[in-house]
PDB file of C-alpha atoms in Angstrom:
ATOM      1  CA  MET A 455       8.348 -45.484  -4.083  1.00  0.00           C
ATOM      2  CA  GLU A 456       5.681 -42.476  -4.707  1.00  0.00           C
ATOM      3  CA  LYS A 457       1.671 -42.860  -4.565  1.00  0.00           C
ATOM      4  CA  PHE A 458      -0.376 -40.862  -6.144  1.00  0.00           C
ATOM      5  CA  VAL A 459      -4.307 -40.485  -5.458  1.00  0.00           C
ATOM      6  CA  PHE A 460      -6.760 -39.010  -8.311  1.00  0.00           C
ATOM      7  CA  ASP A 461     -10.640 -38.136  -8.070  1.00  0.00           C
ATOM      8  CA  PHE A 462     -11.015 -38.284 -11.715  1.00  0.00           C
ATOM      9  CA  ILE A 463      -9.441 -39.183 -14.948  1.00  0.00           C
ATOM     10  CA  PRO A 464      -9.438 -36.275 -17.487  1.00  0.00           C
ATOM     11  CA  LYS A 465     -11.487 -35.904 -20.423  1.00  0.00           C
ATOM     12  CA  ASN A 466      -9.076 -33.042 -21.965  1.00  0.00           C
ATOM     13  CA  VAL A 467      -5.500 -31.189 -21.552  1.00  0.00           C
ATOM     14  CA  GLU A 468      -6.898 -28.055 -19.535  1.00  0.00           C
ATOM     15  CA  GLU A 469      -8.396 -31.416 -17.107  1.00  0.00           C
ATOM     16  CA  LEU A 470      -4.918 -32.659 -17.222  1.00  0.00           C
ATOM     17  CA  LYS A 471      -3.467 -29.430 -16.072  1.00  0.00           C
ATOM     18  CA  SER A 472      -5.473 -28.301 -13.703  1.00  0.00           C
ATOM     19  CA  LEU A 473      -4.053 -31.760 -11.518  1.00  0.00           C
ATOM     20  CA  PRO A 474      -0.480 -30.418  -8.969  1.00  0.00           C
ATOM     21  CA  GLU A 475       0.546 -32.969 -10.592  1.00  0.00           C
ATOM     22  CA  SER A 476       0.940 -31.702 -13.483  1.00  0.00           C
ATOM     23  CA  SER A 477       3.318 -29.853 -12.735  1.00  0.00           C
ATOM     24  CA  LEU A 478       6.041 -32.829 -14.137  1.00  0.00           C
ATOM     25  CA  ASP A 479       8.583 -31.902 -12.193  1.00  0.00           C
ATOM     26  CA  SER A 480       9.313 -35.872 -11.575  1.00  0.00           C
ATOM     27  CA  PRO A 481       9.434 -38.916 -13.366  1.00  0.00           C
ATOM     28  CA  TYR A 482       7.560 -40.192 -10.350  1.00  0.00           C
ATOM     29  CA  LYS A 483       4.600 -37.316 -11.463  1.00  0.00           C
ATOM     30  CA  THR A 484       4.579 -37.876 -14.763  1.00  0.00           C
ATOM     31  CA  THR A 485       4.574 -41.666 -14.857  1.00  0.00           C
ATOM     32  CA  ALA A 486       1.759 -41.493 -12.984  1.00  0.00           C
ATOM     33  CA  LEU A 487      -0.065 -39.414 -14.662  1.00  0.00           C
ATOM     34  CA  CYS A 488       0.379 -41.262 -18.265  1.00  0.00           C
ATOM     35  CA  LEU A 489      -1.237 -44.044 -17.071  1.00  0.00           C
ATOM     36  CA  LEU A 490      -4.277 -41.643 -15.479  1.00  0.00           C
ATOM     37  CA  VAL A 491      -4.440 -40.405 -18.573  1.00  0.00           C
ATOM     38  CA  LEU A 492      -4.525 -43.866 -20.797  1.00  0.00           C
ATOM     39  CA  CYS A 493      -7.233 -44.765 -18.844  1.00  0.00           C
ATOM     40  CA  HIS A 494      -9.308 -42.039 -21.341  1.00  0.00           C
ATOM     41  CA  TYR A 495      -8.487 -43.922 -24.086  1.00  0.00           C
ATOM     42  CA  GLY A 496     -11.763 -46.130 -24.742  1.00  0.00           C
ATOM     43  CA  GLU A 497     -13.856 -42.973 -24.483  1.00  0.00           C
ATOM     44  CA  ASN A 498     -12.037 -40.624 -26.625  1.00  0.00           C
ATOM     45  CA  VAL A 499      -8.367 -41.539 -28.148  1.00  0.00           C
ATOM     46  CA  GLU A 500      -7.617 -37.858 -29.860  1.00  0.00           C
ATOM     47  CA  GLU A 501      -8.594 -36.609 -26.328  1.00  0.00           C
ATOM     48  CA  THR A 502      -5.776 -39.078 -24.975  1.00  0.00           C
ATOM     49  CA  HIS A 503      -3.364 -38.231 -28.057  1.00  0.00           C
ATOM     50  CA  ALA A 504      -3.745 -34.546 -27.229  1.00  0.00           C
ATOM     51  CA  MET A 505      -3.119 -34.767 -23.340  1.00  0.00           C
ATOM     52  CA  LEU A 506      -0.365 -38.131 -24.217  1.00  0.00           C
ATOM     53  CA  ASP A 507       1.571 -34.914 -26.120  1.00  0.00           C
ATOM     54  CA  TYR A 508       1.270 -32.719 -23.232  1.00  0.00           C
ATOM     55  CA  LEU A 509       2.582 -35.168 -20.930  1.00  0.00           C
ATOM     56  CA  ARG A 510       5.843 -35.883 -23.751  1.00  0.00           C
ATOM     57  CA  GLY A 511       6.588 -32.136 -24.246  1.00  0.00           C
ATOM     58  CA  PRO A 512       8.702 -31.215 -27.365  1.00  0.00           C
ATOM     59  CA  ASP A 513       8.680 -34.598 -28.405  1.00  0.00           C
ATOM     60  CA  PRO A 514       4.351 -35.000 -29.674  1.00  0.00           C
ATOM     61  CA  LEU A 515       2.860 -38.600 -30.412  1.00  0.00           C
ATOM     62  CA  THR A 516       4.308 -40.187 -33.324  1.00  0.00           C
ATOM     63  CA  PRO A 517       1.994 -42.126 -36.295  1.00  0.00           C
ATOM     64  CA  TYR A 518       3.938 -44.975 -34.920  1.00  0.00           C
ATOM     65  CA  SER A 519       3.391 -44.271 -31.679  1.00  0.00           C
ATOM     66  CA  LYS A 520      -0.241 -43.608 -32.162  1.00  0.00           C
ATOM     67  CA  GLN A 521      -0.613 -46.993 -34.083  1.00  0.00           C
ATOM     68  CA  PHE A 522       1.782 -48.743 -31.234  1.00  0.00           C
ATOM     69  CA  LEU A 523      -1.114 -47.357 -28.661  1.00  0.00           C
ATOM     70  CA  ARG A 524      -3.874 -48.377 -31.003  1.00  0.00           C
ATOM     71  CA  ASP A 525      -2.421 -51.902 -31.436  1.00  0.00           C
ATOM     72  CA  ARG A 526      -1.988 -52.020 -26.852  1.00  0.00           C
ATOM     73  CA  LEU A 527      -5.151 -50.889 -26.140  1.00  0.00           C
ATOM     74  CA  ARG A 528      -7.976 -52.285 -29.037  1.00  0.00           C
ATOM     75  CA  GLY A 529     -10.131 -54.364 -27.118  1.00  0.00           C
ATOM     76  CA  LYS A 530      -7.831 -53.794 -24.062  1.00  0.00           C
ATOM     77  CA  THR A 531      -8.741 -51.031 -22.675  1.00  0.00           C
ATOM     78  CA  TYR A 532      -9.030 -52.291 -19.468  1.00  0.00           C
ATOM     79  CA  LYS A 533      -5.029 -52.621 -19.420  1.00  0.00           C
ATOM     80  CA  PRO A 534      -4.288 -48.649 -18.105  1.00  0.00           C
ATOM     81  CA  PHE A 535      -7.230 -49.222 -15.229  1.00  0.00           C
ATOM     82  CA  SER A 536      -4.646 -52.552 -13.917  1.00  0.00           C
ATOM     83  CA  PHE A 537      -2.229 -50.252 -12.913  1.00  0.00           C
ATOM     84  CA  PHE A 538      -4.374 -48.860  -9.886  1.00  0.00           C
ATOM     85  CA  GLU A 539      -4.989 -50.445  -6.624  1.00  0.00           C
ATOM     86  CA  GLY A 540      -7.803 -52.103  -6.053  1.00  0.00           C
ATOM     87  CA  ALA A 541      -8.482 -53.721  -9.877  1.00  0.00           C
ATOM     88  CA  SER A 542      -8.169 -57.407 -10.458  1.00  0.00           C
ATOM     89  CA  ASN A 543      -9.031 -59.881 -13.357  1.00  0.00           C
ATOM     90  CA  GLN A 544     -11.982 -60.347 -10.380  1.00  0.00           C
ATOM     91  CA  ASN A 545     -13.573 -57.262 -11.417  1.00  0.00           C
ATOM     92  CA  ASN A 546     -12.543 -56.439 -14.884  1.00  0.00           C
ATOM     93  CA  TYR A 547     -10.272 -54.194 -13.684  1.00  0.00           C
ATOM     94  CA  LYS A 548     -12.867 -52.035 -12.424  1.00  0.00           C
ATOM     95  CA  PRO A 549     -11.108 -50.010  -9.809  1.00  0.00           C
ATOM     96  CA  SER A 550     -13.395 -47.520  -7.655  1.00  0.00           C
ATOM     97  CA  LEU A 551     -12.451 -43.815  -6.760  1.00  0.00           C
ATOM     98  CA  PRO A 552     -10.345 -41.854  -6.097  1.00  0.00           C
ATOM     99  CA  LEU A 553      -8.022 -44.038  -7.825  1.00  0.00           C
ATOM    100  CA  THR A 554      -4.481 -44.915  -6.208  1.00  0.00           C
ATOM    101  CA  ILE A 555      -1.482 -45.831  -8.152  1.00  0.00           C
ATOM    102  CA  THR A 556       2.000 -46.854  -6.364  1.00  0.00           C
ATOM    103  CA  VAL A 557       5.423 -45.699  -9.052  1.00  0.00           C
ATOM    104  CA  MET A 558       8.301 -47.551  -7.955  1.00  0.00           C
ATOM    105  CA  GLU A 559      11.721 -47.286  -9.058  1.00  0.00           C
ATOM    106  CA  ASN A 560      14.779 -49.509  -9.352  1.00  0.00           C
ATOM    107  CA  PRO A 561      19.508 -49.683  -8.850  1.00  0.00           C
ATOM    108  CA  TYR A 562      18.796 -48.556 -12.774  1.00  0.00           C
ATOM    109  CA  SER A 563      16.111 -46.447 -13.145  1.00  0.00           C
ATOM    110  CA  PHE A 564      18.656 -43.803 -13.050  1.00  0.00           C
ATOM    111  CA  SER A 565      20.670 -44.771 -14.512  1.00  0.00           C
ATOM    112  CA  ASN A 566      21.325 -42.109 -17.493  1.00  0.00           C
ATOM    113  CA  GLU A 567      21.619 -38.412 -17.048  1.00  0.00           C
ATOM    114  CA  ASN A 568      18.628 -36.982 -17.389  1.00  0.00           C
ATOM    115  CA  TRP A 569      17.021 -40.854 -18.681  1.00  0.00           C
ATOM    116  CA  ALA A 570      14.653 -42.217 -16.313  1.00  0.00           C
ATOM    117  CA  THR A 571      13.054 -45.958 -16.548  1.00  0.00           C
ATOM    118  CA  MET A 572       9.728 -45.438 -13.893  1.00  0.00           C
ATOM    119  CA  TYR A 573       7.909 -49.141 -13.129  1.00  0.00           C
ATOM    120  CA  ILE A 574       4.236 -49.640 -12.046  1.00  0.00           C
ATOM    121  CA  GLN A 575       2.326 -52.809 -11.265  1.00  0.00           C
ATOM    122  CA  SER A 576      -0.324 -54.358 -13.020  1.00  0.00           C
ATOM    123  CA  TYR A 577      -2.560 -56.472 -11.042  1.00  0.00           C
ATOM    124  CA  GLY A 578      -2.783 -58.399 -14.082  1.00  0.00           C
ATOM    125  CA  ALA A 579       0.360 -59.471 -14.220  1.00  0.00           C
ATOM    126  CA  ASP A 580       3.376 -61.240 -11.982  1.00  0.00           C
ATOM    127  CA  SER A 581       6.097 -58.178 -12.775  1.00  0.00           C
ATOM    128  CA  PRO A 582       6.217 -54.674 -12.967  1.00  0.00           C
ATOM    129  CA  ARG A 583       6.046 -52.518 -16.506  1.00  0.00           C
ATOM    130  CA  PRO A 584       8.539 -50.328 -16.852  1.00  0.00           C
ATOM    131  CA  MET A 585       8.243 -46.470 -18.236  1.00  0.00           C
ATOM    132  CA  LYS A 586      10.490 -44.356 -19.850  1.00  0.00           C
ATOM    133  CA  LEU A 587      10.698 -40.267 -19.120  1.00  0.00           C
ATOM    134  CA  ARG A 588      13.525 -37.509 -20.403  1.00  0.00           C
ATOM    135  CA  LYS A 589      14.458 -34.443 -18.334  1.00  0.00           C
ATOM    136  CA  LYS A 590      14.475 -30.928 -20.251  1.00  0.00           C
ATOM    137  CA  PRO A 591      17.219 -29.718 -18.102  1.00  0.00           C
ATOM    138  CA  SER A 592      16.419 -25.469 -18.750  1.00  0.00           C
ATOM    139  CA  SER A 593      12.884 -26.261 -17.078  1.00  0.00           C
ATOM    140  CA  GLY A 594      13.484 -29.298 -14.617  1.00  0.00           C
ATOM    141  CA  GLN A 595       9.992 -31.328 -16.107  1.00  0.00           C
ATOM    142  CA  TRP A 596      10.321 -34.938 -16.551  1.00  0.00           C
ATOM    143  CA  PHE A 597       8.635 -36.168 -20.332  1.00  0.00           C
ATOM    144  CA  LEU A 598       7.219 -38.927 -21.262  1.00  0.00           C
ATOM    145  CA  ASN A 599       9.156 -40.682 -23.773  1.00  0.00           C
ATOM    146  CA  GLU A 600       7.956 -44.460 -24.046  1.00  0.00           C
ATOM    147  CA  ILE A 601       4.799 -46.577 -22.694  1.00  0.00           C
ATOM    148  CA  GLN A 602       6.620 -49.855 -22.158  1.00  0.00           C
ATOM    149  CA  CYS A 603       4.022 -51.236 -19.923  1.00  0.00           C
ATOM    150  CA  LEU A 604       1.223 -51.996 -22.455  1.00  0.00           C
ATOM    151  CA  SER A 605       1.873 -55.875 -23.577  1.00  0.00           C
ATOM    152  CA  ASP A 606      -0.730 -58.273 -21.927  1.00  0.00           C
ATOM    153  CA  ILE A 607      -2.021 -59.144 -19.291  1.00  0.00           C
ATOM    154  CA  ARG A 608      -4.488 -62.653 -17.913  1.00  0.00           C
ATOM    155  CA  LEU A 609      -7.748 -61.425 -19.347  1.00  0.00           C
ATOM    156  CA  PRO A 610     -10.284 -59.831 -17.453  1.00  0.00           C
ATOM    157  CA  VAL A 611     -13.212 -62.948 -15.330  1.00  0.00           C
ATOM    158  CA  GLU A 612     -15.622 -61.555 -18.728  1.00  0.00           C
ATOM    159  CA  ASP A 613     -13.185 -61.795 -21.540  1.00  0.00           C
ATOM    160  CA  ASP A 614     -11.751 -65.015 -20.293  1.00  0.00           C
ATOM    161  CA  PRO A 615     -13.093 -68.302 -22.229  1.00  0.00           C
ATOM    162  CA  TRP A 616     -11.983 -70.156 -19.235  1.00  0.00           C
ATOM    163  CA  ALA A 617     -12.772 -68.407 -16.052  1.00  0.00           C
TER     164      ALA A 617
END
């Protein structure tokens, strides 16, 4: 388990690269950065795609991947914020800066060589959500492979007609 603290949400690849975690030398760092980057989706989809491409390394987003993100985040851009401490459906998943996130592993996280499945807890869900990563042995960097953590969570109070 590793905890990360971020003072800002990067708006472009240059800002993302300025973060020490952008070395991508652990699957924990890449997972934390992916969720941080996804927090920018509601502000600028194209810049978010560019930052995700950086996190994906030699395997950029496909049209299918972009459609997947659009389907999961359309009208629900609060989802990535739900993984940061202080977020809850009661405050409409609006954590305060600095943003803090914990990335966890389980006994099966590193079952296959050069692959990892990391877990992050959404404060709108009951169980941790996965994120799949792949290591590039020549550089030692861990790159994003699959964003598996964006299924629905409890609605924010402002969107819940039953709240």
